[in-house]
C-alpha atoms as an extended CHARMM CRD file, in Angstrom:
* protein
*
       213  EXT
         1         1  UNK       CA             12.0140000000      -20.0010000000       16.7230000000  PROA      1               0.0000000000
         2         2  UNK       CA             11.5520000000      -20.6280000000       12.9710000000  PROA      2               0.0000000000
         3         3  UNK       CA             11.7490000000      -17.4740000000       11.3360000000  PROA      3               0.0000000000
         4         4  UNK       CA             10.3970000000      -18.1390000000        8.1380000000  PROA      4               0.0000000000
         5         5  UNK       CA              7.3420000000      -19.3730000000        9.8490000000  PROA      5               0.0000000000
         6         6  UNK       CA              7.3650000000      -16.4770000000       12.7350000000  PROA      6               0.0000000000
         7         7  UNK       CA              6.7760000000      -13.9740000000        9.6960000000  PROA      7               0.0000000000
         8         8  UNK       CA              4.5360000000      -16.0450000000        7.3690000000  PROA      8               0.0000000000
         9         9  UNK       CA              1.8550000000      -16.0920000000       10.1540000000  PROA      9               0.0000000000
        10        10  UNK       CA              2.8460000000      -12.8260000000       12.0520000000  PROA      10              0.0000000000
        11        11  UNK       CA              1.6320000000       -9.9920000000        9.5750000000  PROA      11              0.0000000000
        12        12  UNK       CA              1.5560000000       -9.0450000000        5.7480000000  PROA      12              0.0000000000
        13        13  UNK       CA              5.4140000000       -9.3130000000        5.5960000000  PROA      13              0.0000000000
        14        14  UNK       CA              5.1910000000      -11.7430000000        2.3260000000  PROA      14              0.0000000000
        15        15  UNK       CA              6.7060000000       -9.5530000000        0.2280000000  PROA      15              0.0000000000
        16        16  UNK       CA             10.0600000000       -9.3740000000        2.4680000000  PROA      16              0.0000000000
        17        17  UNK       CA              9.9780000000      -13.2290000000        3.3180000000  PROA      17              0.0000000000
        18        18  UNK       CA              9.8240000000      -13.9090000000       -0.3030000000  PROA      18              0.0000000000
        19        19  UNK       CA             12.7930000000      -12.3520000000       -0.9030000000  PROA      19              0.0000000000
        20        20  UNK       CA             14.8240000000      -13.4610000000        2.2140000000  PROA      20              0.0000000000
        21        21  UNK       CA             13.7570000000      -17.1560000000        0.6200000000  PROA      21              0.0000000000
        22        22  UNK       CA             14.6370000000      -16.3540000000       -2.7120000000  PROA      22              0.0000000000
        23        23  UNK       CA             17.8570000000      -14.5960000000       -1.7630000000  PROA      23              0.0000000000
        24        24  UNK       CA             19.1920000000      -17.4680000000        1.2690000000  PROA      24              0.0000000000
        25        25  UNK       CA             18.9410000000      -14.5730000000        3.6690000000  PROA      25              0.0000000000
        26        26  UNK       CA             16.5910000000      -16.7470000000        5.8350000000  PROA      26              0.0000000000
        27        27  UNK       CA             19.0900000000      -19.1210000000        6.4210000000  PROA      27              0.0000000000
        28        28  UNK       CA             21.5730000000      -16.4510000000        7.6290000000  PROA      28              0.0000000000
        29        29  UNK       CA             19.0990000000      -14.7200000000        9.9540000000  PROA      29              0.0000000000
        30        30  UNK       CA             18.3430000000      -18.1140000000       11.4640000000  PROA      30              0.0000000000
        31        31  UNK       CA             22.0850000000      -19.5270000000       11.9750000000  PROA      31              0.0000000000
        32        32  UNK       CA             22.5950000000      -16.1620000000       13.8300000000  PROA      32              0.0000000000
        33        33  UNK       CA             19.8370000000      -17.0990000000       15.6530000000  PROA      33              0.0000000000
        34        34  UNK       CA             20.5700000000      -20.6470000000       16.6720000000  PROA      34              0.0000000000
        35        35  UNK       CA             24.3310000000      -20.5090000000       16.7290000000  PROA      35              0.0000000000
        36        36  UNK       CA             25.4140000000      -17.1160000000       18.3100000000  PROA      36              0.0000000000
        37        37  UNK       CA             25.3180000000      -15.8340000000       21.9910000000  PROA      37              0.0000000000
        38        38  UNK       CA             24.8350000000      -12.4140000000       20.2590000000  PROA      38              0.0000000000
        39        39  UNK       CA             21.3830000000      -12.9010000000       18.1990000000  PROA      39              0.0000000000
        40        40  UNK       CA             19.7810000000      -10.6200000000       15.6990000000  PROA      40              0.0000000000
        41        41  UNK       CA             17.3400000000       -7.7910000000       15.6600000000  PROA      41              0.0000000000
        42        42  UNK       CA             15.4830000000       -7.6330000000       12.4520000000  PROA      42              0.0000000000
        43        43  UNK       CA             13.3830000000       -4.6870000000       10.9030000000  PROA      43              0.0000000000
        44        44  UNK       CA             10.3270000000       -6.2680000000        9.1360000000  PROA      44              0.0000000000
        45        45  UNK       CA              8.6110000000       -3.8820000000        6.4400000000  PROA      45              0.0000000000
        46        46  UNK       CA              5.5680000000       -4.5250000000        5.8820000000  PROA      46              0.0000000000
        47        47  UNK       CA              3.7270000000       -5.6210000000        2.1110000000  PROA      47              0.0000000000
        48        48  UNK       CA              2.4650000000       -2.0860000000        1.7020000000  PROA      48              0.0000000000
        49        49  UNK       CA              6.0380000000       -0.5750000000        2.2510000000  PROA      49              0.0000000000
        50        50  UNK       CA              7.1720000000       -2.7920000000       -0.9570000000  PROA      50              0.0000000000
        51        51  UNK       CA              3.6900000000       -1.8820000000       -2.5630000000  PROA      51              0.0000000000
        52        52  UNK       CA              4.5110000000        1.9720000000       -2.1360000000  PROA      52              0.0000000000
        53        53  UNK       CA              7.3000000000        1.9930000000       -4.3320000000  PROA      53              0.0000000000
        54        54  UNK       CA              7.9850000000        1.5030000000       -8.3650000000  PROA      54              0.0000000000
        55        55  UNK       CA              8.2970000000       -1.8330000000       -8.8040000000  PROA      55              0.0000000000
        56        56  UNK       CA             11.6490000000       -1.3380000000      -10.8200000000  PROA      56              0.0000000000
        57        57  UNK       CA             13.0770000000       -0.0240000000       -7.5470000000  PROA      57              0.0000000000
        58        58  UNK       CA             13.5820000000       -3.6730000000       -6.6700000000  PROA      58              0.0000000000
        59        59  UNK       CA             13.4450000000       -5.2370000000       -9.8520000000  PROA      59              0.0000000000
        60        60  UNK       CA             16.9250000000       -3.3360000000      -10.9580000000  PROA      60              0.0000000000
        61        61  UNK       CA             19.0630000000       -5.1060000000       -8.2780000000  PROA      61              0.0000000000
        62        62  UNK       CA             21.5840000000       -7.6740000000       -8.9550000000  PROA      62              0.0000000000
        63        63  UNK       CA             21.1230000000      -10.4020000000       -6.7770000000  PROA      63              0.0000000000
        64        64  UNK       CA             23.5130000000       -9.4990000000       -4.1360000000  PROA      64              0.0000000000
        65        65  UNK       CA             22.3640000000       -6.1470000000       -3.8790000000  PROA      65              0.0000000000
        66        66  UNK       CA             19.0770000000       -7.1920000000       -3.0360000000  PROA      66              0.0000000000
        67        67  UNK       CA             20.8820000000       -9.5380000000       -0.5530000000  PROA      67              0.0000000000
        68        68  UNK       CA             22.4530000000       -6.6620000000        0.6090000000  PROA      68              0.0000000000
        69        69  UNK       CA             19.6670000000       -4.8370000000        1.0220000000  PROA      69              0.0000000000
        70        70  UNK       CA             18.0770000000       -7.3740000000        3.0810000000  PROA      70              0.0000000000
        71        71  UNK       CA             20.4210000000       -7.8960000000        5.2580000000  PROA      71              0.0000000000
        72        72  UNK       CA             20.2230000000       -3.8280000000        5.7660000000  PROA      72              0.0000000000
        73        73  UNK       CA             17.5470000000       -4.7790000000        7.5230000000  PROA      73              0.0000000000
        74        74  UNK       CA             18.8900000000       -6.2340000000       10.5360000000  PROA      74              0.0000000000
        75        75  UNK       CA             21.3210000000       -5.7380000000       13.3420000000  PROA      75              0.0000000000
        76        76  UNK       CA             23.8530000000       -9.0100000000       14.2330000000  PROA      76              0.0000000000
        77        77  UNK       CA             22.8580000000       -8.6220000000       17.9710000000  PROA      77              0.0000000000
        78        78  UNK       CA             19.4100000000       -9.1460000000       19.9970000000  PROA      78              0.0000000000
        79        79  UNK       CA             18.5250000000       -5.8640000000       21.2310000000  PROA      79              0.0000000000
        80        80  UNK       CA             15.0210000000       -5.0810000000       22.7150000000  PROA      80              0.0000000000
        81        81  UNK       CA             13.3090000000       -1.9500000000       22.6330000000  PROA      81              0.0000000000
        82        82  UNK       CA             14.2110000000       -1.4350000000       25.9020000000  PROA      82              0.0000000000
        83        83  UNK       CA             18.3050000000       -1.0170000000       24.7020000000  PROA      83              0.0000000000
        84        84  UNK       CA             17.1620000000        1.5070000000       21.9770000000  PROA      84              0.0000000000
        85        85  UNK       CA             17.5560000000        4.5720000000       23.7660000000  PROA      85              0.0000000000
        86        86  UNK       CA             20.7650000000        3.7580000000       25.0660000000  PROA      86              0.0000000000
        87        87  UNK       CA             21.8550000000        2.4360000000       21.4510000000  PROA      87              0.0000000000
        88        88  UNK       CA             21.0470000000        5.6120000000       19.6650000000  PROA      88              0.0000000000
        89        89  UNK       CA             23.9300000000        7.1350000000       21.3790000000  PROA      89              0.0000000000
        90        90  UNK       CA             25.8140000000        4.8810000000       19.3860000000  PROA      90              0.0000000000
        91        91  UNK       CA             24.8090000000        6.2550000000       15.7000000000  PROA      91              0.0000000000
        92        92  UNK       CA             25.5760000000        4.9650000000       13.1320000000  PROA      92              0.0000000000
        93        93  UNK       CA             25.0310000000        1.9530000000       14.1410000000  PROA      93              0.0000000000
        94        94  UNK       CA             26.0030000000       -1.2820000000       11.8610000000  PROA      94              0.0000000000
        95        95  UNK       CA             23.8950000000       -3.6060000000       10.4780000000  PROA      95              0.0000000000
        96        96  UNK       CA             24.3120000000       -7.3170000000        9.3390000000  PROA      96              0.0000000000
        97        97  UNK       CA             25.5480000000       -6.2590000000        5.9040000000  PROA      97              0.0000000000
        98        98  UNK       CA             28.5330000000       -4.6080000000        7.0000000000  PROA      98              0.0000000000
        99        99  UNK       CA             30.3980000000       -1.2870000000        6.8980000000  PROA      99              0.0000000000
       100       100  UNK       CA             29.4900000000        1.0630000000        5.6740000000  PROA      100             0.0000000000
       101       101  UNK       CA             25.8190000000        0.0140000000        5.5470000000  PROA      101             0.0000000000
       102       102  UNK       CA             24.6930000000        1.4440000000        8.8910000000  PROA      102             0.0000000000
       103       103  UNK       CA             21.4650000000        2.7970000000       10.0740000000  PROA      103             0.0000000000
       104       104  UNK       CA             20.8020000000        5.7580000000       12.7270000000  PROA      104             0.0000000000
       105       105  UNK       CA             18.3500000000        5.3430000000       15.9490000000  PROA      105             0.0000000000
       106       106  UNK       CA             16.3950000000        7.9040000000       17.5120000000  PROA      106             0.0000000000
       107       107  UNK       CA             14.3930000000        7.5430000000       20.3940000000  PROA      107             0.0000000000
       108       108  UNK       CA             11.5760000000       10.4170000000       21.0470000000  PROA      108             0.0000000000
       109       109  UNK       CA              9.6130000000        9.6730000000       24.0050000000  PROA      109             0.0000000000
       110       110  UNK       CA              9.5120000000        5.8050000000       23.5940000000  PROA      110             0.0000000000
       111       111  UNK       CA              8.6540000000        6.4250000000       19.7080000000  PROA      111             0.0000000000
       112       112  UNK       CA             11.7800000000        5.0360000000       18.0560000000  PROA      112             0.0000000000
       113       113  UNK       CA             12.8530000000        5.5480000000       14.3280000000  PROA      113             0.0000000000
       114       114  UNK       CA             15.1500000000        3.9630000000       12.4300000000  PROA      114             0.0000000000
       115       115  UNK       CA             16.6200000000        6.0880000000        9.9250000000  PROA      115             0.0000000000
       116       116  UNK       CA             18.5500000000        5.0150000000        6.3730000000  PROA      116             0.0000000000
       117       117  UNK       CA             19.2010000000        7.5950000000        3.6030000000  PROA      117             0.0000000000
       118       118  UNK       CA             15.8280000000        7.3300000000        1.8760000000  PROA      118             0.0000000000
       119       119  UNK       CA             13.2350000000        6.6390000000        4.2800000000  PROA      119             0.0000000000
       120       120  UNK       CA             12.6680000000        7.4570000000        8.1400000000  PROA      120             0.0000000000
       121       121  UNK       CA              9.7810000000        4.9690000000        9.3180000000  PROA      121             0.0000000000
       122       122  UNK       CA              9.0810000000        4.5410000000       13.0320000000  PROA      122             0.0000000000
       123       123  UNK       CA              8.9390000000        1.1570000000       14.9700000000  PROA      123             0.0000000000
       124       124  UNK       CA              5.3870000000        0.1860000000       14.3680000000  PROA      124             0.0000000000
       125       125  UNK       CA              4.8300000000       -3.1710000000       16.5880000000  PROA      125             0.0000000000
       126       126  UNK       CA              6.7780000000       -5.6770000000       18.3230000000  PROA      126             0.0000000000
       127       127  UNK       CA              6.5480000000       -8.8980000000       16.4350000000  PROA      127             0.0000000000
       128       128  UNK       CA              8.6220000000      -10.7010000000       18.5330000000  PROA      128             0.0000000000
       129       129  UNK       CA             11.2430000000      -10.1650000000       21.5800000000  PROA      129             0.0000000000
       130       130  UNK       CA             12.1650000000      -12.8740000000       23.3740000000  PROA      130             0.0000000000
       131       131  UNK       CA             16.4190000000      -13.8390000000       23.4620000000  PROA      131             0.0000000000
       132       132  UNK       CA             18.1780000000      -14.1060000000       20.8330000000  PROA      132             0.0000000000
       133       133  UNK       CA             15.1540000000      -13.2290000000       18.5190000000  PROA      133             0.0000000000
       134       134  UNK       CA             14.0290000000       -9.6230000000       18.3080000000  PROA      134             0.0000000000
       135       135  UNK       CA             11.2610000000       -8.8700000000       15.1060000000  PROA      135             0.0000000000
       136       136  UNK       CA             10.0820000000       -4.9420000000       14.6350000000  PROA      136             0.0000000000
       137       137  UNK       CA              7.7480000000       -4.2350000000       12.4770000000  PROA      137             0.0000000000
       138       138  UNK       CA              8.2150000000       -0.5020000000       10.1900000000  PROA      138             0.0000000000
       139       139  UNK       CA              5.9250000000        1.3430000000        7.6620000000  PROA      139             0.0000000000
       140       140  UNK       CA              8.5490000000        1.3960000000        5.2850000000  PROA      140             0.0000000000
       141       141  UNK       CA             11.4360000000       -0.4990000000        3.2910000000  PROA      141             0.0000000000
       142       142  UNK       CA             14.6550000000        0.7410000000        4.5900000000  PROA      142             0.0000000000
       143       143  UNK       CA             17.2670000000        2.6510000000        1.6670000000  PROA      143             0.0000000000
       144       144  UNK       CA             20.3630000000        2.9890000000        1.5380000000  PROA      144             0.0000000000
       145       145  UNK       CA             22.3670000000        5.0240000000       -0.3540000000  PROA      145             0.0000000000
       146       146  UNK       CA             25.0600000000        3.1900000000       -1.0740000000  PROA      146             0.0000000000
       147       147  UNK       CA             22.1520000000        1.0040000000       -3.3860000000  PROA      147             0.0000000000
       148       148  UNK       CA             20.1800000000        4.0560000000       -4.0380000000  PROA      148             0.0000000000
       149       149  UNK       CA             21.7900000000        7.2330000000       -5.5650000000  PROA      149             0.0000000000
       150       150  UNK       CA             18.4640000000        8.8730000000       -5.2730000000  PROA      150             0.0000000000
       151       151  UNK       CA             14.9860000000        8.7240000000       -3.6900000000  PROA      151             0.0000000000
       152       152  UNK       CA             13.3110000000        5.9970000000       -5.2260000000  PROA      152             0.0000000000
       153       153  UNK       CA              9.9920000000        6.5040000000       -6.7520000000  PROA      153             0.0000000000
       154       154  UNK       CA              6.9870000000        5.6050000000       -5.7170000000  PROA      154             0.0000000000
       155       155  UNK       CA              4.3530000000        3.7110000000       -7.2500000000  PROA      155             0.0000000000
       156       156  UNK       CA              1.8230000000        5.1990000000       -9.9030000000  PROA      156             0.0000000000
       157       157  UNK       CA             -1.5250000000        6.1620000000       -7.4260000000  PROA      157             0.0000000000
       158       158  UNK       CA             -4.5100000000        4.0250000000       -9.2710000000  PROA      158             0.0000000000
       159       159  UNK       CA             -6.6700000000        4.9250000000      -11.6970000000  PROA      159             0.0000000000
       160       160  UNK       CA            -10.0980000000        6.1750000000      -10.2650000000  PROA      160             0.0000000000
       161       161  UNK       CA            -13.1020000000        3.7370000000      -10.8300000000  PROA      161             0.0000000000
       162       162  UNK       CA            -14.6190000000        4.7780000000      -13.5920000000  PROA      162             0.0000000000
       163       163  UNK       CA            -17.9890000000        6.6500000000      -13.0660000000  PROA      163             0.0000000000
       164       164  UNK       CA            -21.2350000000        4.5200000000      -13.6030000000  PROA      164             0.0000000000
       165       165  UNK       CA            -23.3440000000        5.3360000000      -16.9180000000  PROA      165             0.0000000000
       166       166  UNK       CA            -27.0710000000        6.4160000000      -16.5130000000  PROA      166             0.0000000000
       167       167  UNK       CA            -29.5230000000        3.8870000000      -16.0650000000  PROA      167             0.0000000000
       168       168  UNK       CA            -30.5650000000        2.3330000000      -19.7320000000  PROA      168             0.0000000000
       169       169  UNK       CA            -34.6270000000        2.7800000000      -17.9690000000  PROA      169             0.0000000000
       170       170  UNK       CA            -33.5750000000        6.1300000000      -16.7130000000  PROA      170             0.0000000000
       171       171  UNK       CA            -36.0100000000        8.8430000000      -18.5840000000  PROA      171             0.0000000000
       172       172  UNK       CA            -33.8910000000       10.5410000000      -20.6660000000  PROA      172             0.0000000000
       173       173  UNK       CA            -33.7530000000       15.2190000000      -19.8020000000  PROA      173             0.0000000000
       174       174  UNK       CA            -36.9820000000       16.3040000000      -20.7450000000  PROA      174             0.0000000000
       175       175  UNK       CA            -38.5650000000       13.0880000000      -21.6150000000  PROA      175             0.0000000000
       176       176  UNK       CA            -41.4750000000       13.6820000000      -19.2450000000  PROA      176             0.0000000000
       177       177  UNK       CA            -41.9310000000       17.5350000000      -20.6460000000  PROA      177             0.0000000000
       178       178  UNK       CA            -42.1410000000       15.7600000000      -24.1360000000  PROA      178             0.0000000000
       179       179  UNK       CA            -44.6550000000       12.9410000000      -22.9490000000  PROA      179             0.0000000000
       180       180  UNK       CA            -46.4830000000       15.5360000000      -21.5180000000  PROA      180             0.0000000000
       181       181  UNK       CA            -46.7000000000       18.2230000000      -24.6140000000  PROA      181             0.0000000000
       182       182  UNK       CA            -47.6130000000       14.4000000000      -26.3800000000  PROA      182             0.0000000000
       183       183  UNK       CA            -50.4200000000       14.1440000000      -24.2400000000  PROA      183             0.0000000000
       184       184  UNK       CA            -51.6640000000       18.1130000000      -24.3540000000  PROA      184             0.0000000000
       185       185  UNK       CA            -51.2250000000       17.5860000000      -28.6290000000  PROA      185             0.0000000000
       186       186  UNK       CA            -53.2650000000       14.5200000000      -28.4650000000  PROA      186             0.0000000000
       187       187  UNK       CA            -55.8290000000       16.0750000000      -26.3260000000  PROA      187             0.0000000000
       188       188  UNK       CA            -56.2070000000       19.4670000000      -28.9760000000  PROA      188             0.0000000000
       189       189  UNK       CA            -56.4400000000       17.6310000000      -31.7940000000  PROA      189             0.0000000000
       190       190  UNK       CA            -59.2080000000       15.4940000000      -30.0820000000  PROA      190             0.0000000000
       191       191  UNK       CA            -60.6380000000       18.8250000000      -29.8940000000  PROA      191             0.0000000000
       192       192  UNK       CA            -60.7530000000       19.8410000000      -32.8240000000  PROA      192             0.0000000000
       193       193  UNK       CA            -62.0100000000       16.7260000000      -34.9040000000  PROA      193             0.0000000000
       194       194  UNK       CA            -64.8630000000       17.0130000000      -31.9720000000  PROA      194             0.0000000000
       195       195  UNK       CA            -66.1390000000       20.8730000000      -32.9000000000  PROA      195             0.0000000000
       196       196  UNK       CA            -65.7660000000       19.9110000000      -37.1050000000  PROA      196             0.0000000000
       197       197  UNK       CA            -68.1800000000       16.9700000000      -36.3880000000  PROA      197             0.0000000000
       198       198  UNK       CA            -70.3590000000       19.2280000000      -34.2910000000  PROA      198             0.0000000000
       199       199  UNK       CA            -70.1740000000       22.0250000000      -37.1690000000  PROA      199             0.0000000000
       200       200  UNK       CA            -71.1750000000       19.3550000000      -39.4910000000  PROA      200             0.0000000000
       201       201  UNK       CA            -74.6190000000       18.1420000000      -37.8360000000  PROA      201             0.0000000000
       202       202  UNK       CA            -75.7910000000       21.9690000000      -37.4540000000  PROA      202             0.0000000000
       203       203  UNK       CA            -74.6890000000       22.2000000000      -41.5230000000  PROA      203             0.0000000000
       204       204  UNK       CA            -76.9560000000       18.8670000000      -42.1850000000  PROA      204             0.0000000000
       205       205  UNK       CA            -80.2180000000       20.5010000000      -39.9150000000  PROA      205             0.0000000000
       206       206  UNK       CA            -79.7410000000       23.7540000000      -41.9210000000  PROA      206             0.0000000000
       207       207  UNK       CA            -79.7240000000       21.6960000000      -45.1370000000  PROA      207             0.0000000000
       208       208  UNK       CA            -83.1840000000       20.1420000000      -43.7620000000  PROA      208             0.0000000000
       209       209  UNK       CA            -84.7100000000       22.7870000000      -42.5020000000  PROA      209             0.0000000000
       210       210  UNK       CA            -84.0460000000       24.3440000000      -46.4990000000  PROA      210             0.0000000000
       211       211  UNK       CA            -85.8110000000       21.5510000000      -48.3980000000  PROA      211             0.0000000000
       212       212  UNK       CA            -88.8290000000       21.4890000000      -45.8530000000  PROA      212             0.0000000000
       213       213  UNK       CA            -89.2400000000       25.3270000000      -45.8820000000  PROA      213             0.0000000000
């Protein structure tokens, strides 16, 4: 099985296989692969596990702590989920980058966990499991604390979309009320121009009436 192409097609787990290229890890995972009896288990977090954390959490490793760190990430042995329950017994159990980088197992009712320092996430989906290659997919990026003397942070939530403005064609408050009071305006002084012409004939008659009487 190629590894590197298992994960590129297998689920949003770019973020991890960029760094097992980057870092050569690949190339160990895969020789223990090919060239052991034993095999390897690895524990594949997913993009949004990277995503969930400050980006300097990552960003602040030398290059073989991140190499460290990813090969926290796996055990040097095939084990299927199957095993689990019998290899929790074991805790701590050690992981490809050595003592005293270990990881603890706990299996509740078929849901199993795999525990580091920082972080807690449960087995989410079987990627792969067929001899010597198992691939587990978890939630989140596994922490030690031998890299991380505290809980790393997480990343800033983002910003709320803004709200959108009132319509430019939208009448503004009151507009109508205004239009109308317009209108009623318009209308009186209609009136009233319509009486003084009105008053203004009768004054004319009267004026005739005068000179004929």
């Amino acid at each position: 099985v190629d590894l590197a192409a298992l994960l590129d097609v297998a689920g949003p787990f770019h973020t991890f296989l960029g760094y097992l290229q980057k870092t050569k890890v690949i190339e160990t995972f895969q020789a223990q692969a090919n060239k052991t009896d034993e095999g390897i288990t690895i524990f594949v977090p997913k993009d949004s596990a990277f995503a969930a954390l400050k980006k300097s959490t990552f960003s602040n490793l030398t290059g073989d702590q991140l190499k460290t760190l990813l090969l926290y990430h796996a055990f040097p042995k095939y084990y299927p989920l199957a095993q689990f329950r019998n290899l929790s017994s074991l805790n701590p159990v050690n992981t490809f980058a050595g003592s005293p980088y270990t990881l603890n197992l706990t299996d509740d009712m078929g849901s199993i966990s795999v525990e580091s320092m920082w972080s807690k996430p449960k087995i989410s989906s079987s990627v792969y499991a067929t001899k010597p290659i198992a691939v587990y997919s978890i939630n989140n990026v596994l922490l030690p604390m031998q890299l991380f003397s505290k809980d790393p942070p997480l990343a800033p939530a983002p910003a709320p979309a803004p709200e959108s403005g009132a319509s430019d064609i939208a009448p503004s408050p009151g507009g109508g009320k205004a239009g109308a009071g317009n209108g009623k305006a318009d209308s009186t002084s209609a009136g009233h121009v319509g009486v003084a012409n009105c008053l203004g004939l009768l004054a004319a008659a009267a004026g005739g009436l005068m000179l004929l009487w």
